[in-house]
Amino acid sequence: MTLTATTVAAFYERLQDDLCARVETLDATTTFGSQPWDRTEGGGGTTRVLEGDGPLEKAAINVSTVWGPVPEKLSDPIASQADEFFATGISMIFHPRNPHAPAMHANLRYFEVDTGEAWFGGGMDLTPYYLYEEDAVAFHSVIQDVCDRHHVADYAAWKQQCDEYFFLPHRNEARGIGGILYDHLTDDLDAVDTFQRDLGRTIGDAYLPILERRIATPFTTHQERWHLQRRGRYAEFNLAIDRGARFGLETEARTESVLSSLPPRVRWDSNAAPKPLTPEAELVDVLREPRVWL
């Protein structure tokens, strides 16, 4: 298949349908709502959000395809040199209800400008609230296997980039236990497109078995409080640091879609810190010193 902006956007739309259907099998009582939207300057997308009483307190799987004049305040150094841009992508977040089940974020995107340049970016990462090392190893193993199938992918380098990016300097903590992150892949775009499709089709395999293992684990009110405190860190990163959220706001995309990644409930308690030698402290230790899982 010859790569075009249209074929990339069509794949993201199919992936959205496939993942929504797969996630809905976890809870037959809840389905994703669908909210199509249009962008005045060109393009639009579909925001699909699941909220209910099931194992996923909130999940969002969104696609967008937007184009038009490059906004003057766009922070991307390459795009800012062009006059017109086209961007398409899929992004998703899963916020489980159970503190023992990790959150997961992933996104795939394609960008081109009228100067003739085009590139791919994307990644996926896991945010546990209680550390299960076997879950971390399983998640990273699936990602590494995908990367090993494609010469354009570099798991080790992209894992390091993920660890460095998903970091809250004001907390001296990572957001989670990583995954991969890549951006501005401009060489051999057909091969990168093939890799991205493979990665996209594997997202469910990397995360959903972990979710299914943990969603019925008993938990206490103390563990739920910790869960909501850690979700506060997630919100801090997305609102203060995340480039994707900033891009959405800079291009005047639908604000509701941009902010759909935020968790539904959070806590900010004064001077909240885990007691030494507890499972909560074990997690924080890992967040302050990224670990090689494989």
Short mmCIF file of C-alpha atoms in Angstrom, two decimals:
data_model
loop_
_atom_site.label_atom_id
_atom_site.label_comp_id
_atom_site.label_asym_id
_atom_site.label_seq_id
_atom_site.Cartn_x
_atom_site.Cartn_y
_atom_site.Cartn_z
CA MET A 1 0.00 0.00 0.00
CA THR A 2 1.31 3.44 -0.94
CA LEU A 3 1.44 5.78 2.02
CA THR A 4 -0.79 8.84 1.78
CA ALA A 5 -2.29 11.08 4.41
CA THR A 6 -5.67 9.56 3.58
CA THR A 7 -4.55 5.96 4.11
CA VAL A 8 -2.93 6.82 7.44
CA ALA A 9 -6.07 8.59 8.66
CA ALA A 10 -8.24 5.68 7.54
CA PHE A 11 -6.10 3.22 9.51
CA TYR A 12 -6.44 5.31 12.67
CA GLU A 13 -10.23 5.32 12.25
CA ARG A 14 -10.34 1.53 11.84
CA LEU A 15 -8.08 1.09 14.85
CA GLN A 16 -10.41 3.24 16.92
CA ASP A 17 -13.36 1.01 15.98
CA ASP A 18 -11.43 -2.18 16.70
CA LEU A 19 -10.13 -1.07 20.10
CA CYS A 20 -13.49 0.30 21.24
CA ALA A 21 -15.14 -3.02 20.38
CA ARG A 22 -12.46 -4.99 22.19
CA VAL A 23 -12.59 -2.86 25.33
CA GLU A 24 -16.38 -3.07 25.47
CA THR A 25 -16.14 -6.84 25.90
CA LEU A 26 -14.77 -6.20 29.41
CA ASP A 27 -18.12 -4.81 30.54
CA ALA A 28 -21.25 -5.60 28.58
CA THR A 29 -23.23 -2.89 30.41
CA THR A 30 -21.14 0.05 29.18
CA THR A 31 -20.34 1.28 25.67
CA PHE A 32 -18.32 4.12 24.22
CA GLY A 33 -20.20 7.28 23.39
CA SER A 34 -19.37 8.90 20.05
CA GLN A 35 -18.93 12.64 19.65
CA PRO A 36 -18.02 13.79 16.11
CA TRP A 37 -16.66 17.31 15.88
CA ASP A 38 -15.54 19.75 13.19
CA ARG A 39 -12.71 22.25 13.18
CA THR A 40 -13.56 25.59 11.59
CA GLU A 41 -10.15 25.96 9.92
CA GLY A 42 -10.31 22.46 8.44
CA GLY A 43 -10.87 18.90 9.53
CA GLY A 44 -12.32 17.36 12.66
CA GLY A 45 -12.49 14.06 14.46
CA THR A 46 -14.42 11.69 16.66
CA THR A 47 -14.09 11.57 20.43
CA ARG A 48 -15.20 8.28 21.95
CA VAL A 49 -15.43 8.13 25.73
CA LEU A 50 -16.53 5.30 28.02
CA GLU A 51 -17.68 6.22 31.52
CA GLY A 52 -19.66 4.05 33.89
CA ASP A 53 -19.62 1.71 36.84
CA GLY A 54 -17.53 -1.02 35.24
CA PRO A 55 -13.84 -1.91 35.61
CA LEU A 56 -12.84 1.12 33.54
CA GLU A 57 -13.90 4.25 35.34
CA LYS A 58 -13.04 6.20 32.21
CA ALA A 59 -11.53 5.44 28.83
CA ALA A 60 -11.13 7.65 25.78
CA ILE A 61 -10.09 6.63 22.27
CA ASN A 62 -9.98 9.65 19.99
CA VAL A 63 -9.11 10.25 16.35
CA SER A 64 -8.57 13.57 14.64
CA THR A 65 -7.61 14.75 11.18
CA VAL A 66 -6.99 18.49 10.91
CA TRP A 67 -5.42 20.78 8.34
CA GLY A 68 -5.05 24.41 7.37
CA PRO A 69 -2.67 27.32 7.89
CA VAL A 70 0.08 26.66 10.41
CA PRO A 71 -0.88 28.52 13.62
CA GLU A 72 1.61 31.25 14.48
CA LYS A 73 2.00 29.92 18.03
CA LEU A 74 2.59 26.30 16.99
CA SER A 75 5.62 25.13 18.97
CA ASP A 76 6.89 22.47 16.52
CA PRO A 77 10.19 23.78 15.05
CA ILE A 78 9.71 22.14 11.61
CA ALA A 79 6.04 22.92 11.13
CA SER A 80 6.56 26.53 12.15
CA GLN A 81 8.61 27.07 8.96
CA ALA A 82 5.69 26.03 6.72
CA ASP A 83 2.47 27.72 5.63
CA GLU A 84 0.03 24.79 5.59
CA PHE A 85 -0.11 21.59 7.65
CA PHE A 86 -1.99 18.30 7.79
CA ALA A 87 -2.09 16.20 10.96
CA THR A 88 -3.89 13.00 11.80
CA GLY A 89 -3.67 10.81 14.85
CA ILE A 90 -5.23 8.48 17.35
CA SER A 91 -4.79 8.85 21.09
CA MET A 92 -6.16 6.81 23.94
CA ILE A 93 -6.18 6.60 27.71
CA PHE A 94 -7.56 3.99 30.08
CA HIS A 95 -8.25 4.84 33.73
CA PRO A 96 -9.26 1.68 35.63
CA ARG A 97 -11.35 1.87 38.78
CA ASN A 98 -9.18 -0.60 40.69
CA PRO A 99 -5.95 0.81 42.22
CA HIS A 100 -4.15 -2.44 41.37
CA ALA A 101 -4.85 -2.00 37.65
CA PRO A 102 -2.52 0.42 35.82
CA ALA A 103 -3.55 3.25 33.55
CA MET A 104 -2.30 3.10 29.97
CA HIS A 105 -1.80 5.78 27.35
CA ALA A 106 -0.93 5.42 23.68
CA ASN A 107 -0.91 7.61 20.61
CA LEU A 108 0.05 7.35 16.95
CA ARG A 109 0.27 10.37 14.68
CA TYR A 110 1.30 11.57 11.24
CA PHE A 111 2.16 15.14 10.26
CA GLU A 112 2.99 16.76 6.94
CA VAL A 113 3.55 20.33 5.78
CA ASP A 114 3.52 22.10 2.44
CA THR A 115 7.32 22.32 2.36
CA GLY A 116 7.30 18.62 1.46
CA GLU A 117 8.33 17.31 4.87
CA ALA A 118 6.39 14.58 6.66
CA TRP A 119 6.95 12.50 9.77
CA PHE A 120 5.47 10.00 12.20
CA GLY A 121 5.42 10.07 15.98
CA GLY A 122 3.86 8.04 18.72
CA GLY A 123 4.35 5.77 21.68
CA MET A 124 2.69 4.01 24.58
CA ASP A 125 3.34 3.91 28.31
CA LEU A 126 2.03 2.28 31.48
CA THR A 127 1.19 4.05 34.75
CA PRO A 128 0.76 1.65 37.69
CA TYR A 129 -0.40 2.72 41.13
CA TYR A 130 0.86 -0.47 42.74
CA LEU A 131 3.90 -2.10 41.21
CA TYR A 132 3.57 -5.62 39.81
CA GLU A 133 6.89 -6.37 38.17
CA GLU A 134 5.39 -9.15 36.04
CA ASP A 135 3.00 -6.61 34.50
CA ALA A 136 5.84 -4.23 33.68
CA VAL A 137 7.86 -7.02 32.07
CA ALA A 138 4.86 -8.26 30.07
CA PHE A 139 4.03 -4.77 28.79
CA HIS A 140 7.59 -3.99 27.73
CA SER A 141 8.06 -7.45 26.20
CA VAL A 142 5.13 -7.00 23.81
CA ILE A 143 6.46 -3.61 22.73
CA GLN A 144 10.01 -4.89 22.26
CA ASP A 145 8.74 -7.78 20.13
CA VAL A 146 6.99 -5.32 17.81
CA CYS A 147 10.08 -3.15 17.56
CA ASP A 148 12.29 -6.15 16.82
CA ARG A 149 10.18 -6.94 13.75
CA HIS A 150 10.98 -3.60 12.09
CA HIS A 151 14.36 -2.15 11.15
CA VAL A 152 13.09 1.41 11.60
CA ALA A 153 12.28 0.82 15.28
CA ASP A 154 14.66 1.08 18.23
CA TYR A 155 13.15 -0.17 21.49
CA ALA A 156 16.13 0.70 23.71
CA ALA A 157 16.48 4.27 22.45
CA TRP A 158 12.74 4.88 22.46
CA LYS A 159 12.34 3.48 25.97
CA GLN A 160 14.94 5.97 27.19
CA GLN A 161 13.12 8.80 25.40
CA CYS A 162 9.89 7.70 27.06
CA ASP A 163 11.50 7.68 30.51
CA GLU A 164 12.91 11.16 29.93
CA TYR A 165 9.72 12.68 28.52
CA PHE A 166 7.13 11.36 30.98
CA PHE A 167 8.83 13.01 33.93
CA LEU A 168 7.53 15.64 36.35
CA PRO A 169 10.54 17.79 37.31
CA HIS A 170 8.58 19.59 40.04
CA ARG A 171 7.98 16.18 41.68
CA ASN A 172 11.25 14.51 40.69
CA GLU A 173 9.18 11.52 39.58
CA ALA A 174 8.27 9.78 36.36
CA ARG A 175 4.59 9.57 35.49
CA GLY A 176 4.80 5.79 35.20
CA ILE A 177 7.09 2.90 34.31
CA GLY A 178 7.49 3.85 30.66
CA GLY A 179 7.17 2.13 27.34
CA ILE A 180 8.38 3.78 24.14
CA LEU A 181 8.23 7.27 22.67
CA TYR A 182 9.37 8.40 19.23
CA ASP A 183 8.88 11.54 17.16
CA HIS A 184 9.86 13.17 13.88
CA LEU A 185 10.61 9.89 12.07
CA THR A 186 11.22 11.19 8.56
CA ASP A 187 13.26 8.43 6.89
CA ASP A 188 11.68 5.48 5.04
CA LEU A 189 8.14 6.60 5.77
CA ASP A 190 6.60 3.52 4.17
CA ALA A 191 8.52 1.30 6.59
CA VAL A 192 7.56 3.50 9.53
CA ASP A 193 3.93 3.33 8.44
CA THR A 194 4.15 -0.47 8.45
CA PHE A 195 5.70 -0.41 11.92
CA GLN A 196 3.02 1.93 13.25
CA ARG A 197 0.24 -0.31 11.97
CA ASP A 198 1.86 -3.29 13.66
CA LEU A 199 2.23 -1.35 16.91
CA GLY A 200 -1.36 -0.13 16.74
CA ARG A 201 -2.72 -3.63 16.29
CA THR A 202 -0.68 -4.77 19.31
CA ILE A 203 -1.83 -2.11 21.79
CA GLY A 204 -4.66 -4.28 23.07
CA ASP A 205 -2.37 -7.28 23.46
CA ALA A 206 0.09 -5.24 25.54
CA TYR A 207 -2.45 -3.80 27.96
CA LEU A 208 -5.76 -5.64 28.16
CA PRO A 209 -4.39 -8.91 29.63
CA ILE A 210 -2.84 -6.85 32.46
CA LEU A 211 -6.12 -5.05 33.03
CA GLU A 212 -8.05 -8.32 33.12
CA ARG A 213 -5.61 -9.75 35.70
CA ARG A 214 -6.07 -6.84 38.10
CA ILE A 215 -9.62 -5.52 37.80
CA ALA A 216 -11.06 -7.89 40.41
CA THR A 217 -8.26 -7.53 42.99
CA PRO A 218 -9.70 -6.51 46.39
CA PHE A 219 -8.61 -3.07 47.58
CA THR A 220 -8.92 -0.92 50.69
CA THR A 221 -9.97 2.69 51.21
CA HIS A 222 -6.31 3.50 51.89
CA GLN A 223 -5.33 2.05 48.52
CA GLU A 224 -8.09 3.97 46.78
CA ARG A 225 -6.92 7.21 48.39
CA TRP A 226 -3.38 6.52 47.14
CA HIS A 227 -4.80 5.77 43.69
CA LEU A 228 -6.50 9.17 43.53
CA GLN A 229 -3.40 10.96 44.81
CA ARG A 230 -1.31 9.36 42.07
CA ARG A 231 -3.92 10.30 39.51
CA GLY A 232 -3.24 13.86 40.57
CA ARG A 233 0.30 13.43 39.26
CA TYR A 234 -1.14 12.20 35.96
CA ALA A 235 -3.29 15.33 35.69
CA GLU A 236 -0.34 17.57 36.54
CA PHE A 237 1.72 16.11 33.72
CA ASN A 238 -1.03 16.38 31.13
CA LEU A 239 -1.93 19.96 31.99
CA ALA A 240 1.54 21.39 32.60
CA ILE A 241 3.98 19.40 30.46
CA ASP A 242 2.43 17.25 27.72
CA ARG A 243 3.24 18.41 24.17
CA GLY A 244 0.22 16.64 22.70
CA ALA A 245 -2.21 18.59 24.86
CA ARG A 246 -0.39 21.80 24.00
CA PHE A 247 -0.55 21.02 20.27
CA GLY A 248 -4.29 20.41 20.50
CA LEU A 249 -4.86 23.70 22.25
CA GLU A 250 -2.51 25.60 19.92
CA THR A 251 -4.32 24.31 16.82
CA GLU A 252 -7.68 25.13 18.41
CA ALA A 253 -8.82 21.54 18.30
CA ARG A 254 -11.84 20.52 20.35
CA THR A 255 -10.99 21.30 23.98
CA GLU A 256 -13.24 18.52 25.28
CA SER A 257 -11.25 16.02 23.22
CA VAL A 258 -7.87 17.41 24.24
CA LEU A 259 -8.76 17.14 27.93
CA SER A 260 -10.54 13.78 27.72
CA SER A 261 -7.31 12.11 28.85
CA LEU A 262 -7.71 13.48 32.37
CA PRO A 263 -8.79 11.03 35.09
CA PRO A 264 -12.37 11.41 36.35
CA ARG A 265 -11.45 11.64 40.05
CA VAL A 266 -8.24 12.87 41.70
CA ARG A 267 -6.96 14.03 45.09
CA TRP A 268 -4.37 16.57 46.13
CA ASP A 269 -3.66 16.06 49.83
CA SER A 270 -1.21 18.29 51.66
CA ASN A 271 2.26 16.74 52.07
CA ALA A 272 1.04 13.32 50.99
CA ALA A 273 3.93 10.86 50.99
CA PRO A 274 4.14 7.09 51.41
CA LYS A 275 5.49 5.51 54.57
CA PRO A 276 8.89 3.80 54.18
CA LEU A 277 9.01 0.13 53.25
CA THR A 278 5.42 0.06 51.97
CA PRO A 279 4.12 -0.94 48.52
CA GLU A 280 3.44 2.74 47.88
CA ALA A 281 7.06 3.63 48.68
CA GLU A 282 8.25 0.83 46.42
CA LEU A 283 6.40 2.41 43.51
CA VAL A 284 7.85 5.86 44.18
CA ASP A 285 11.37 4.42 44.31
CA VAL A 286 10.90 3.04 40.79
CA LEU A 287 9.42 6.31 39.54
CA ARG A 288 12.52 8.15 40.73
CA GLU A 289 14.98 5.68 39.20
CA PRO A 290 13.76 4.29 35.85
CA ARG A 291 14.31 0.57 35.60
CA VAL A 292 15.38 -1.62 32.69
CA TRP A 293 12.61 -4.20 32.62
CA LEU A 294 13.97 -6.58 30.01
#
